[in-house]
Each structure stands twice: as structure tokens, then as C-alpha cells.
Amino acid sequence: MSGLLHRLGFIIRETGQALDRLGCRLQGNNAFLEDVYKHRTIMSLGSKTANIGEGAFVAPSAAVIGDVTLGKRSSVWYGTVLRGDEGAISIGNNSNLQDNVSVRTSKAFLGGHNGATTIGNNVTVGHSVLLDCVTIQDEALIGMGATLLEGVKVEKGAQVAAGAVVAPGTVIPSGELWGGNPAKLLRPLKPEEAAFISKSAQTYAELGAEHAKEVALGH
């Protein structure tokens, strides 16, 4: 029954849009025209196109633009923007970029850093993080609201604290927790913190699958 109602609603909305376009043509130059742009969740840019892996979830309000590779079971959450317009963005398997994350690329930087952004497997990137041409290796965690500037490298199993600002070219070694502005070593990660990184990635992979099913019902 729900499927029938959804189809009927779709037909009614499409009919209304068709009637509006016909009315505008009949009115000619006297028609009131309103430009309405449909949000494009995944958008090519010239020859640059996205490659979305099996079982990955991209939220309807996210924007995946240009040269972006998203691995299997990875998730891009609501309001997140991935701009692979100048350089490439590569995200491994089972990683998650939570709500309102911003990832950008560049053709080049004066410091000689790579203009791409690379994120490995089982990585968690918290809400409202800014990633500016960085490399994040496997099983790392970036806390909410952190800013990672050009050329930053977060090694496998490292963690960046919420709200940290990591200066350009900084390397955060494996097994360490960095925080502050500018970010610096706070201490080694505790065993339970290190274990949480993998758990977080798995939790978001499962949650992404649930959201993907619900979003599909609205198509």
C-alpha cells in the first residue's frame, strides 16, 4: 500500500510541474519564472567522475563532486562536501565522514605538498571536521570540529582530539593523541581508545547500511 501511495504522489507532483511549464509557455514573456535547482548528491566535473564502492552510503544532502573514490561500506553523512575538483579524493573501505565534514583538494601548494586528500580504511572523521589536502592512514580517528591543514599526515592508529588545529606539514605518529591549537602531542593512546577506533568504524558502517535502506524508499 505504501508503495502505491508513493507512486501516486510521484505522478501528482510530476503532473503539477508539467502544468507549470505549460502555463509559462502560454504566458510567454509575461510569465513569472523561478529558477529551482535540484541538489545533485554525486556530480561529475568535466571528465572527473566519482567512483562509489559497493555498499557505500552517501547521504542525500551530501555533495560528492569530481574525482572522488569511495570504498566499500564507507559512508558520507548529511551536509558533508567532498570537492575533488582540483585534486583527487580517495577514501578506503569501512570509513566514515560524519555530518558537515568538508574535504578539499588543490592543484599544488607552495610548500610542495600533494594537493590530493587520501583517507585509508576504517577511519572515523567526526562531525564538522575540515580536511585540507591531507593523508589519513588506516584506523585513525579525527575528533569533531578538528581542522587539518595542507600536507598533514595522520599515521595508522593515531587520533586527533576534538577541536584541534593541526598545522601544515605536521606528521602525527601512530598510537598518539594530539590536540590543541596548534596541535601537539598530548599522550599515547590508551588501549581502550585504540580499540574504540575500529569499533567506531564498524558501527558507522552498519548505521550507514540502515540509512541507505531508508533513503532508497524515498526514490
CSV table of C-alpha atoms in Angstrom, one decimal:
chain,number,residue,atom,x,y,z
A,1,MET,CA,0.0,0.0,0.0
A,2,SER,CA,2.8,2.4,0.9
A,3,GLY,CA,4.4,1.8,-2.5
A,4,LEU,CA,1.2,2.6,-4.3
A,5,LEU,CA,0.7,5.8,-2.4
A,6,HIS,CA,4.3,6.8,-3.1
A,7,ARG,CA,3.9,6.2,-6.8
A,8,LEU,CA,0.6,8.2,-6.8
A,9,GLY,CA,2.3,11.1,-5.1
A,10,PHE,CA,5.1,11.0,-7.6
A,11,ILE,CA,2.6,11.1,-10.5
A,12,ILE,CA,0.8,14.1,-9.0
A,13,ARG,CA,4.0,16.1,-8.4
A,14,GLU,CA,5.2,15.4,-11.9
A,15,THR,CA,1.9,16.4,-13.4
A,16,GLY,CA,2.0,19.7,-11.4
A,17,GLN,CA,5.4,20.5,-12.7
A,18,ALA,CA,4.3,19.8,-16.3
A,19,LEU,CA,1.3,22.0,-15.9
A,20,ASP,CA,3.5,24.8,-14.5
A,21,ARG,CA,5.9,24.6,-17.5
A,22,LEU,CA,2.9,24.6,-19.9
A,23,GLY,CA,1.4,27.7,-18.2
A,24,CYS,CA,4.8,29.5,-18.5
A,25,ARG,CA,4.9,28.8,-22.2
A,26,LEU,CA,1.4,30.1,-22.7
A,27,GLN,CA,2.2,33.3,-20.8
A,28,GLY,CA,5.3,33.9,-22.9
A,29,ASN,CA,7.4,36.9,-21.9
A,30,ASN,CA,4.9,37.8,-19.2
A,31,ALA,CA,5.5,34.6,-17.2
A,32,PHE,CA,7.0,34.7,-13.8
A,33,LEU,CA,10.0,32.3,-13.8
A,34,GLU,CA,11.6,31.0,-10.7
A,35,ASP,CA,14.8,29.0,-11.0
A,36,VAL,CA,14.8,25.9,-8.9
A,37,TYR,CA,17.9,23.8,-8.9
A,38,LYS,CA,17.7,20.2,-7.9
A,39,HIS,CA,20.5,19.2,-5.5
A,40,ARG,CA,22.9,16.7,-7.1
A,41,THR,CA,24.4,14.5,-4.5
A,42,ILE,CA,27.0,13.0,-6.8
A,43,MET,CA,28.2,15.4,-9.5
A,44,SER,CA,30.8,14.9,-12.3
A,45,LEU,CA,33.0,17.8,-13.2
A,46,GLY,CA,34.1,17.6,-16.8
A,47,SER,CA,36.0,14.3,-17.1
A,48,LYS,CA,36.3,13.9,-13.4
A,49,THR,CA,33.7,11.4,-12.0
A,50,ALA,CA,33.1,9.7,-8.7
A,51,ASN,CA,33.6,6.0,-8.1
A,52,ILE,CA,31.3,4.7,-5.3
A,53,GLY,CA,32.1,1.3,-3.8
A,54,GLU,CA,29.6,-1.5,-3.1
A,55,GLY,CA,27.6,-0.9,0.0
A,56,ALA,CA,28.7,2.7,0.5
A,57,PHE,CA,26.3,5.3,1.7
A,58,VAL,CA,26.1,8.9,0.5
A,59,ALA,CA,23.5,10.9,2.3
A,60,PRO,CA,21.0,12.8,0.1
A,61,SER,CA,22.2,16.2,1.4
A,62,ALA,CA,25.9,15.5,0.9
A,63,ALA,CA,27.9,16.7,-2.1
A,64,VAL,CA,30.4,14.4,-3.8
A,65,ILE,CA,32.0,16.4,-6.6
A,66,GLY,CA,34.5,15.4,-9.3
A,67,ASP,CA,37.4,12.9,-8.8
A,68,VAL,CA,36.3,11.1,-5.6
A,69,THR,CA,36.7,7.4,-4.9
A,70,LEU,CA,34.6,6.0,-2.0
A,71,GLY,CA,35.4,2.5,-0.8
A,72,LYS,CA,33.1,-0.4,0.1
A,73,ARG,CA,30.8,0.2,3.1
A,74,SER,CA,32.1,3.7,3.7
A,75,SER,CA,29.7,6.5,4.5
A,76,VAL,CA,29.4,10.2,3.7
A,77,TRP,CA,26.9,11.8,6.0
A,78,TYR,CA,24.4,14.7,5.9
A,79,GLY,CA,25.8,18.0,4.8
A,80,THR,CA,29.3,16.7,4.1
A,81,VAL,CA,31.1,18.1,1.0
A,82,LEU,CA,33.9,16.3,-0.9
A,83,ARG,CA,35.4,18.6,-3.5
A,84,GLY,CA,37.5,16.6,-5.9
A,85,ASP,CA,37.6,19.4,-8.4
A,86,GLU,CA,41.3,20.2,-8.5
A,87,GLY,CA,42.9,17.1,-6.9
A,88,ALA,CA,41.7,13.6,-6.2
A,89,ILE,CA,39.9,12.4,-3.0
A,90,SER,CA,40.4,8.7,-2.1
A,91,ILE,CA,38.6,7.1,0.8
A,92,GLY,CA,39.2,3.4,1.7
A,93,ASN,CA,36.8,0.8,2.9
A,94,ASN,CA,34.7,1.0,6.0
A,95,SER,CA,35.5,4.6,6.7
A,96,ASN,CA,33.0,7.3,7.7
A,97,LEU,CA,32.9,11.1,7.2
A,98,GLN,CA,30.2,12.3,9.6
A,99,ASP,CA,27.8,15.3,9.3
A,100,ASN,CA,29.1,18.6,7.8
A,101,VAL,CA,32.7,17.4,7.1
A,102,SER,CA,34.4,19.5,4.4
A,103,VAL,CA,37.2,17.9,2.3
A,104,ARG,CA,39.0,19.9,-0.3
A,105,THR,CA,41.9,19.5,-2.7
A,106,SER,CA,44.2,21.7,-4.7
A,107,LYS,CA,46.4,21.6,-7.8
A,108,ALA,CA,49.5,22.4,-5.7
A,109,PHE,CA,50.7,24.2,-2.6
A,110,LEU,CA,53.7,26.5,-2.2
A,111,GLY,CA,55.1,24.1,0.4
A,112,GLY,CA,55.2,21.3,-2.2
A,113,HIS,CA,52.5,19.2,-0.5
A,114,ASN,CA,50.4,16.9,-2.5
A,115,GLY,CA,47.1,18.6,-3.5
A,116,ALA,CA,45.1,15.4,-3.1
A,117,THR,CA,43.3,14.1,0.0
A,118,THR,CA,43.7,10.4,0.9
A,119,ILE,CA,41.8,8.6,3.7
A,120,GLY,CA,42.5,4.9,4.5
A,121,ASN,CA,40.4,2.0,5.7
A,122,ASN,CA,38.4,2.0,9.0
A,123,VAL,CA,38.9,5.7,9.6
A,124,THR,CA,36.4,7.9,11.5
A,125,VAL,CA,36.2,11.6,10.7
A,126,GLY,CA,34.0,13.4,13.2
A,127,HIS,CA,31.3,16.0,12.7
A,128,SER,CA,32.3,19.4,11.2
A,129,VAL,CA,35.9,18.4,10.5
A,130,LEU,CA,37.9,20.3,7.8
A,131,LEU,CA,40.4,18.3,5.8
A,132,ASP,CA,42.6,20.4,3.5
A,133,CYS,CA,44.8,18.2,1.3
A,134,VAL,CA,45.8,15.7,3.9
A,135,THR,CA,46.7,12.0,4.3
A,136,ILE,CA,45.0,9.9,7.0
A,137,GLN,CA,46.2,6.3,7.2
A,138,ASP,CA,44.1,3.3,8.3
A,139,GLU,CA,42.3,3.1,11.6
A,140,ALA,CA,42.8,6.7,12.6
A,141,LEU,CA,40.2,8.9,14.3
A,142,ILE,CA,39.7,12.6,13.8
A,143,GLY,CA,37.6,14.3,16.5
A,144,MET,CA,34.7,16.6,16.0
A,145,GLY,CA,35.4,20.1,14.7
A,146,ALA,CA,39.1,19.5,14.1
A,147,THR,CA,41.0,21.3,11.3
A,148,LEU,CA,43.8,19.5,9.4
A,149,LEU,CA,45.7,21.9,7.1
A,150,GLU,CA,47.6,21.1,3.9
A,151,GLY,CA,50.2,18.4,4.0
A,152,VAL,CA,49.2,16.9,7.4
A,153,LYS,CA,49.8,13.2,7.7
A,154,VAL,CA,48.0,11.1,10.4
A,155,GLU,CA,49.6,7.7,10.7
A,156,LYS,CA,47.9,4.4,11.3
A,157,GLY,CA,46.1,4.2,14.6
A,158,ALA,CA,46.6,7.8,15.6
A,159,GLN,CA,44.0,10.2,17.0
A,160,VAL,CA,43.3,13.9,16.7
A,161,ALA,CA,41.3,15.4,19.5
A,162,ALA,CA,38.1,17.4,19.0
A,163,GLY,CA,38.6,21.0,18.0
A,164,ALA,CA,42.3,20.6,17.3
A,165,VAL,CA,44.1,22.7,14.6
A,166,VAL,CA,46.9,20.7,13.0
A,167,ALA,CA,49.5,23.0,11.3
A,168,PRO,CA,50.6,22.4,7.7
A,169,GLY,CA,53.0,19.6,7.1
A,170,THR,CA,52.6,18.0,10.6
A,171,VAL,CA,53.1,14.3,11.0
A,172,ILE,CA,51.1,12.6,13.8
A,173,PRO,CA,52.8,9.3,14.7
A,174,SER,CA,50.9,6.0,15.2
A,175,GLY,CA,49.4,5.4,18.6
A,176,GLU,CA,49.5,9.0,19.7
A,177,LEU,CA,46.8,11.5,20.7
A,178,TRP,CA,47.3,15.1,19.5
A,179,GLY,CA,45.2,18.1,20.4
A,180,GLY,CA,45.2,21.9,20.9
A,181,ASN,CA,45.9,24.9,18.6
A,182,PRO,CA,48.4,24.4,17.2
A,183,ALA,CA,48.1,20.7,17.9
A,184,LYS,CA,50.8,18.9,19.8
A,185,LEU,CA,51.3,15.5,21.5
A,186,LEU,CA,49.1,15.1,24.5
A,187,ARG,CA,49.9,11.5,25.4
A,188,PRO,CA,50.0,7.9,24.0
A,189,LEU,CA,46.6,6.4,23.3
A,190,LYS,CA,45.2,4.2,26.0
A,191,PRO,CA,44.4,0.6,24.9
A,192,GLU,CA,40.6,1.2,25.2
A,193,GLU,CA,40.9,4.3,23.0
A,194,ALA,CA,42.8,2.4,20.3
A,195,ALA,CA,40.2,-0.3,20.4
A,196,PHE,CA,37.4,2.2,20.0
A,197,ILE,CA,38.6,3.4,16.6
A,198,SER,CA,37.9,0.1,15.0
A,199,LYS,CA,34.6,-0.2,16.8
A,200,SER,CA,33.5,3.3,15.7
A,201,ALA,CA,34.2,2.4,12.1
A,202,GLN,CA,32.2,-0.8,12.2
A,203,THR,CA,29.3,1.0,14.0
A,204,TYR,CA,29.1,3.6,11.3
A,205,ALA,CA,29.3,1.0,8.5
A,206,GLU,CA,26.3,-0.7,10.0
A,207,LEU,CA,24.4,2.6,10.6
A,208,GLY,CA,25.2,3.7,7.0
A,209,ALA,CA,23.5,0.5,5.7
A,210,GLU,CA,20.4,1.3,7.7
A,211,HIS,CA,20.2,4.9,6.4
A,212,ALA,CA,20.8,3.7,2.8
A,213,LYS,CA,17.7,1.4,3.1
A,214,GLU,CA,15.5,4.2,4.3
A,215,VAL,CA,16.8,6.7,1.7
A,216,ALA,CA,16.0,4.1,-1.0
A,217,LEU,CA,12.4,4.1,0.0
A,218,GLY,CA,12.1,7.7,-1.0
A,219,HIS,CA,13.3,7.2,-4.6
